[in-house]
Amino acid sequence: MAVLLCPVSAWAWGSDGHKIVAVVAADNLTAAAASHVADILGVSADKRAIATAMEAASIRPDFEFRDEDPLTRPWHFIDICLQDRRADVAARCPGGNCVTGKIDEYSKRLKESSYDRWGAAGDLAFLIHFVGDIHQPLHAANDEDHGANCVTVDSNTRAKNLHEVWDTTIVRRLEDSIDSGRPETTAHKLERTYAPEKEADSWIAADDVAWESNQLARSDIYAALHIPIEPCQPTADVCLNPLGHAVELDASYLNHADAVAGHQLVKAGFRLASLLNEIWTQPAGPNDGPHAGQANSAPAQVVSSKTVAGQIVFVGNRRSKIYAWPGCGTYDKMAPANRVVFASREAAEQQGYRAARNCP
């Protein structure tokens, strides 16, 4: 019953937070890495175009991939208990089925051009998103409370729990304090503020980043709010509020949290750029694109209608490389610019598309 009453959120930083990370990273890519990112996301090598494409990619795992495959949900966090030591981190990611394992996996896939069922654009979207996730302190901490999803809050915010406060409320406050309300403006302001730290914020091992975030959660969230440490067994799937009552978040705490979040967001952006720069040290060549080997394939026609001459139209999303048909998948939700029509399932699959998993 406790678990049912405390649904788990995996939306670290919310949409705006992930977009901030993406913009900071785009601003700090080398020319070589930028050419690969532009090629994979299908945009020009212009910095602004790359930033916009990376923003869009950064939120796909929350708004597209998790609905398509719920098994991806544990990939967004790692349950490091508050009493764990650094040596315990690896054991908290059994089978690589957590955010640290997936960062390592998708980094390798992109480096080796060995993509999984989401293709190059999907794999890059996962990596962008997961580097943002791992810098949200509550995505690397557990106190038998699902990363504070079960800790209710008493404040003037709309958030229902402490995790949600850190996911979205604090990011919105940060944007408002910069008087922007826009991820791009906030990202550029944070870049200027923390520019002296850029060189120090190069990519480090994913386990080390997770441990760093866990330590931040201990000191600036749990200890700062006097939340007691509970015996922790992440596999038990227990959802408790260690305090037994709502935690009060006063202005002083929220102001400090704004500063911590801003620092984490820009650090994530710097580190994401560093990681992508390590993956791609040479510019993209003609055989490096996600569609290499399909140069002789006839281009698909962009349409928005459901049928042509009374026949079922199979529509693919040119970004995700997933196709659907009327009544299933995201058929009616695809942006017109991304819609590609095929005469049959076979035609779609010959072009490298796969069927949406929720289609019969």
Coordinates of N, CA and C in Angstrom, one line a residue, residues 94-198:
P94 N 23.1 -3.9 -10.4 CA 23.2 -5.3 -10.9 C 22.9 -5.4 -12.4
G95 N 23.8 -6.1 -13.1 CA 23.6 -6.3 -14.5 C 23.7 -5.0 -15.4
G96 N 24.2 -4.0 -14.8 CA 24.4 -2.7 -15.5 C 23.0 -2.1 -15.8
N97 N 22.0 -2.5 -15.0 CA 20.6 -2.0 -15.3 C 20.3 -0.8 -14.5
C98 N 21.1 0.3 -14.5 CA 20.9 1.5 -13.8 C 21.6 2.6 -14.6
V99 N 21.6 3.8 -14.0 CA 22.1 5.0 -14.8 C 23.6 4.9 -15.1
T100 N 24.3 4.4 -14.1 CA 25.8 4.3 -14.4 C 26.1 3.3 -15.4
G101 N 25.5 2.1 -15.3 CA 25.7 1.1 -16.3 C 25.3 1.5 -17.7
K102 N 24.2 2.3 -17.8 CA 23.7 2.7 -19.1 C 24.5 3.8 -19.7
I103 N 25.1 4.7 -18.9 CA 26.0 5.7 -19.4 C 27.2 5.0 -20.0
D104 N 27.7 4.0 -19.3 CA 28.9 3.3 -19.9 C 28.5 2.5 -21.2
E105 N 27.3 1.9 -21.2 CA 26.9 1.2 -22.4 C 26.7 2.1 -23.6
Y106 N 26.0 3.2 -23.4 CA 25.7 4.0 -24.5 C 26.9 4.8 -25.0
S107 N 27.8 5.1 -24.1 CA 29.1 5.7 -24.5 C 29.8 4.8 -25.5
K108 N 29.8 3.5 -25.1 CA 30.5 2.5 -25.9 C 29.8 2.3 -27.3
R109 N 28.5 2.3 -27.2 CA 27.7 2.1 -28.5 C 28.0 3.2 -29.4
L110 N 28.0 4.4 -29.0 CA 28.2 5.6 -29.8 C 29.6 5.6 -30.4
K111 N 30.6 5.2 -29.5 CA 32.0 5.2 -30.0 C 32.2 4.2 -31.1
E112 N 31.5 3.0 -30.9 CA 31.8 1.9 -31.8 C 30.7 1.8 -32.9
S113 N 29.8 2.8 -32.9 CA 28.7 2.8 -33.9 C 27.9 1.5 -33.9
S114 N 27.8 0.9 -32.7 CA 27.1 -0.3 -32.5 C 25.7 -0.1 -31.8
Y115 N 24.7 0.4 -32.5 CA 23.5 0.9 -31.9 C 22.5 -0.2 -31.6
D116 N 21.7 0.1 -30.6 CA 20.7 -0.9 -30.3 C 19.4 -0.6 -31.0
R117 N 18.2 -1.1 -30.5 CA 17.0 -0.9 -31.3 C 16.5 0.5 -31.4
W118 N 17.1 1.4 -30.6 CA 16.7 2.9 -30.7 C 17.5 3.6 -31.8
G119 N 18.5 3.0 -32.3 CA 19.3 3.6 -33.4 C 20.3 4.7 -32.8
A120 N 21.0 5.3 -33.7 CA 22.0 6.3 -33.3 C 21.4 7.4 -32.5
A121 N 20.3 8.0 -33.1 CA 19.7 9.2 -32.5 C 19.1 8.8 -31.1
G122 N 18.5 7.6 -31.0 CA 18.0 7.2 -29.7 C 19.1 7.0 -28.7
D123 N 20.1 6.3 -29.1 CA 21.2 6.1 -28.2 C 21.9 7.4 -27.7
L124 N 22.0 8.3 -28.6 CA 22.6 9.6 -28.2 C 21.6 10.3 -27.2
A125 N 20.3 10.2 -27.5 CA 19.3 10.9 -26.6 C 19.4 10.3 -25.2
F126 N 19.6 8.9 -25.1 CA 19.7 8.3 -23.8 C 20.9 8.8 -23.1
L127 N 22.1 8.9 -23.8 CA 23.3 9.4 -23.1 C 23.2 10.8 -22.6
I128 N 22.6 11.7 -23.4 CA 22.4 13.1 -23.0 C 21.6 13.1 -21.8
H129 N 20.5 12.4 -21.8 CA 19.5 12.4 -20.7 C 20.2 11.8 -19.4
F130 N 20.9 10.7 -19.5 CA 21.4 10.0 -18.3 C 22.5 10.8 -17.7
V131 N 23.3 11.5 -18.4 CA 24.3 12.4 -17.8 C 23.6 13.5 -17.0
G132 N 22.5 14.0 -17.4 CA 21.7 14.9 -16.6 C 21.2 14.2 -15.4
D133 N 20.6 13.0 -15.6 CA 20.0 12.3 -14.4 C 21.0 12.1 -13.3
I134 N 22.2 11.6 -13.6 CA 23.1 11.2 -12.6 C 23.6 12.4 -11.8
H135 N 23.4 13.6 -12.3 CA 23.9 14.8 -11.5 C 22.7 15.3 -10.6
Q136 N 21.5 14.7 -10.7 CA 20.5 15.1 -9.7 C 20.7 14.2 -8.5
P137 N 21.1 14.9 -7.3 CA 21.5 14.1 -6.2 C 20.6 13.0 -5.8
L138 N 19.2 13.2 -5.9 CA 18.3 12.1 -5.5 C 18.1 11.0 -6.5
H139 N 18.8 11.1 -7.6 CA 18.9 9.9 -8.5 C 20.1 9.0 -8.2
A140 N 20.8 9.3 -7.1 CA 21.9 8.5 -6.7 C 21.8 8.2 -5.2
A141 N 20.6 8.3 -4.6 CA 20.5 8.1 -3.2 C 19.2 7.4 -2.8
N142 N 19.2 6.6 -1.8 CA 18.0 5.9 -1.3 C 18.1 5.8 0.2
D143 N 17.0 6.1 0.8 CA 16.8 6.0 2.3 C 15.5 5.2 2.6
E144 N 15.3 4.1 1.8 CA 14.1 3.4 1.9 C 12.9 4.3 1.5
D145 N 13.2 5.3 0.7 CA 12.2 6.3 0.3 C 12.1 6.6 -1.2
H146 N 12.7 5.6 -2.0 CA 12.7 5.8 -3.5 C 13.3 7.2 -3.9
G147 N 14.4 7.5 -3.3 CA 15.1 8.7 -3.7 C 14.2 9.9 -3.3
A148 N 13.6 9.9 -2.1 CA 12.8 10.9 -1.5 C 11.5 11.1 -2.2
N149 N 11.1 10.2 -3.1 CA 9.7 10.2 -3.6 C 8.7 10.1 -2.6
C150 N 9.0 9.4 -1.5 CA 8.1 9.1 -0.4 C 8.1 10.1 0.7
V151 N 9.0 11.1 0.6 CA 9.1 12.2 1.6 C 8.2 13.4 1.2
T152 N 7.1 13.5 1.9 CA 6.1 14.6 1.6 C 6.7 15.9 2.1
V153 N 6.3 17.0 1.5 CA 6.8 18.3 1.8 C 5.7 19.3 2.2
D154 N 6.1 20.2 3.0 CA 5.2 21.3 3.5 C 5.8 22.6 3.1
S155 N 5.4 23.2 2.0 CA 5.9 24.4 1.5 C 4.9 25.1 0.6
N156 N 5.3 26.2 0.0 CA 4.4 26.9 -0.9 C 4.6 26.4 -2.3
T157 N 5.3 25.3 -2.5 CA 5.5 24.8 -3.9 C 4.3 23.9 -4.2
R158 N 4.2 23.5 -5.5 CA 3.2 22.6 -5.9 C 3.6 21.2 -5.8
A159 N 4.9 21.0 -5.5 CA 5.4 19.6 -5.5 C 4.8 18.8 -4.4
K160 N 4.6 17.5 -4.7 CA 4.0 16.6 -3.7 C 5.0 15.9 -2.8
N161 N 6.3 15.9 -3.3 CA 7.3 15.2 -2.5 C 8.6 15.9 -2.7
L162 N 9.6 15.5 -1.9 CA 10.9 16.1 -1.9 C 11.7 15.8 -3.3
H163 N 11.5 14.7 -3.8 CA 12.1 14.4 -5.1 C 11.6 15.3 -6.2
E164 N 10.3 15.5 -6.2 CA 9.7 16.4 -7.2 C 10.2 17.9 -7.0
V165 N 10.4 18.3 -5.8 CA 11.0 19.6 -5.5 C 12.3 19.8 -6.3
W166 N 13.2 18.7 -6.1 CA 14.5 18.8 -6.8 C 14.4 18.6 -8.3
D167 N 13.4 17.9 -8.7 CA 13.3 17.6 -10.2 C 12.9 18.9 -10.9
T168 N 11.9 19.6 -10.4 CA 11.3 20.7 -11.2 C 11.2 22.0 -10.5
T169 N 10.7 22.0 -9.2 CA 10.5 23.3 -8.5 C 11.8 24.1 -8.4
I170 N 12.9 23.5 -8.0 CA 14.1 24.2 -7.9 C 14.6 24.7 -9.2
V171 N 14.5 24.0 -10.3 CA 14.9 24.4 -11.6 C 14.1 25.6 -12.0
R172 N 12.8 25.6 -11.8 CA 11.9 26.7 -12.2 C 12.3 28.0 -11.3
R173 N 12.6 27.8 -10.1 CA 13.1 28.9 -9.2 C 14.4 29.5 -9.8
L174 N 15.2 28.6 -10.2 CA 16.5 29.0 -10.7 C 16.3 29.9 -12.0
E175 N 15.4 29.4 -12.9 CA 15.2 30.2 -14.1 C 14.6 31.5 -13.8
D176 N 13.6 31.5 -12.8 CA 13.0 32.8 -12.4 C 14.0 33.8 -11.8
S177 N 15.0 33.2 -11.0 CA 16.0 34.1 -10.4 C 16.9 34.7 -11.5
I178 N 17.1 34.1 -12.6 CA 17.9 34.6 -13.7 C 17.0 35.5 -14.6
D179 N 15.7 35.5 -14.3 CA 14.7 36.3 -15.0 C 14.6 35.9 -16.4
S180 N 14.6 34.6 -16.7 CA 14.6 34.2 -18.0 C 13.3 33.3 -18.3
G181 N 13.1 32.3 -17.5 CA 12.0 31.4 -17.7 C 12.3 30.5 -18.9
R182 N 13.5 30.5 -19.5 CA 13.9 29.8 -20.7 C 15.1 29.0 -20.4
P183 N 15.1 27.7 -20.8 CA 16.3 26.9 -20.5 C 17.6 27.4 -21.2
E184 N 17.5 27.9 -22.4 CA 18.6 28.4 -23.2 C 19.3 29.6 -22.4
T185 N 18.5 30.6 -22.0 CA 19.0 31.7 -21.3 C 19.7 31.3 -20.0
T186 N 19.0 30.5 -19.3 CA 19.5 30.0 -18.0 C 20.8 29.2 -18.2
A187 N 20.9 28.4 -19.2 CA 22.1 27.7 -19.5 C 23.3 28.6 -19.8
H188 N 23.1 29.6 -20.6 CA 24.2 30.6 -20.9 C 24.6 31.4 -19.7
K189 N 23.7 31.7 -18.9 CA 24.0 32.4 -17.6 C 24.8 31.6 -16.7
L190 N 24.4 30.3 -16.6 CA 25.2 29.4 -15.7 C 26.6 29.1 -16.3
E191 N 26.7 29.0 -17.6 CA 28.0 28.9 -18.2 C 28.9 30.0 -17.8
R192 N 28.4 31.2 -17.9 CA 29.3 32.4 -17.6 C 29.7 32.4 -16.1
T193 N 28.7 32.0 -15.3 CA 29.0 32.0 -13.8 C 30.0 31.0 -13.4
Y194 N 30.0 29.8 -14.0 CA 30.9 28.7 -13.6 C 32.0 28.5 -14.7
A195 N 32.2 29.4 -15.5 CA 33.3 29.3 -16.6 C 34.6 28.9 -16.0
P196 N 35.0 29.4 -14.9 CA 36.4 29.0 -14.3 C 36.5 27.6 -13.9
E197 N 35.3 26.9 -13.8 CA 35.4 25.5 -13.4 C 35.3 24.5 -14.6
K198 N 35.2 25.0 -15.8 CA 35.0 24.2 -16.9 C 36.1 23.1 -17.1

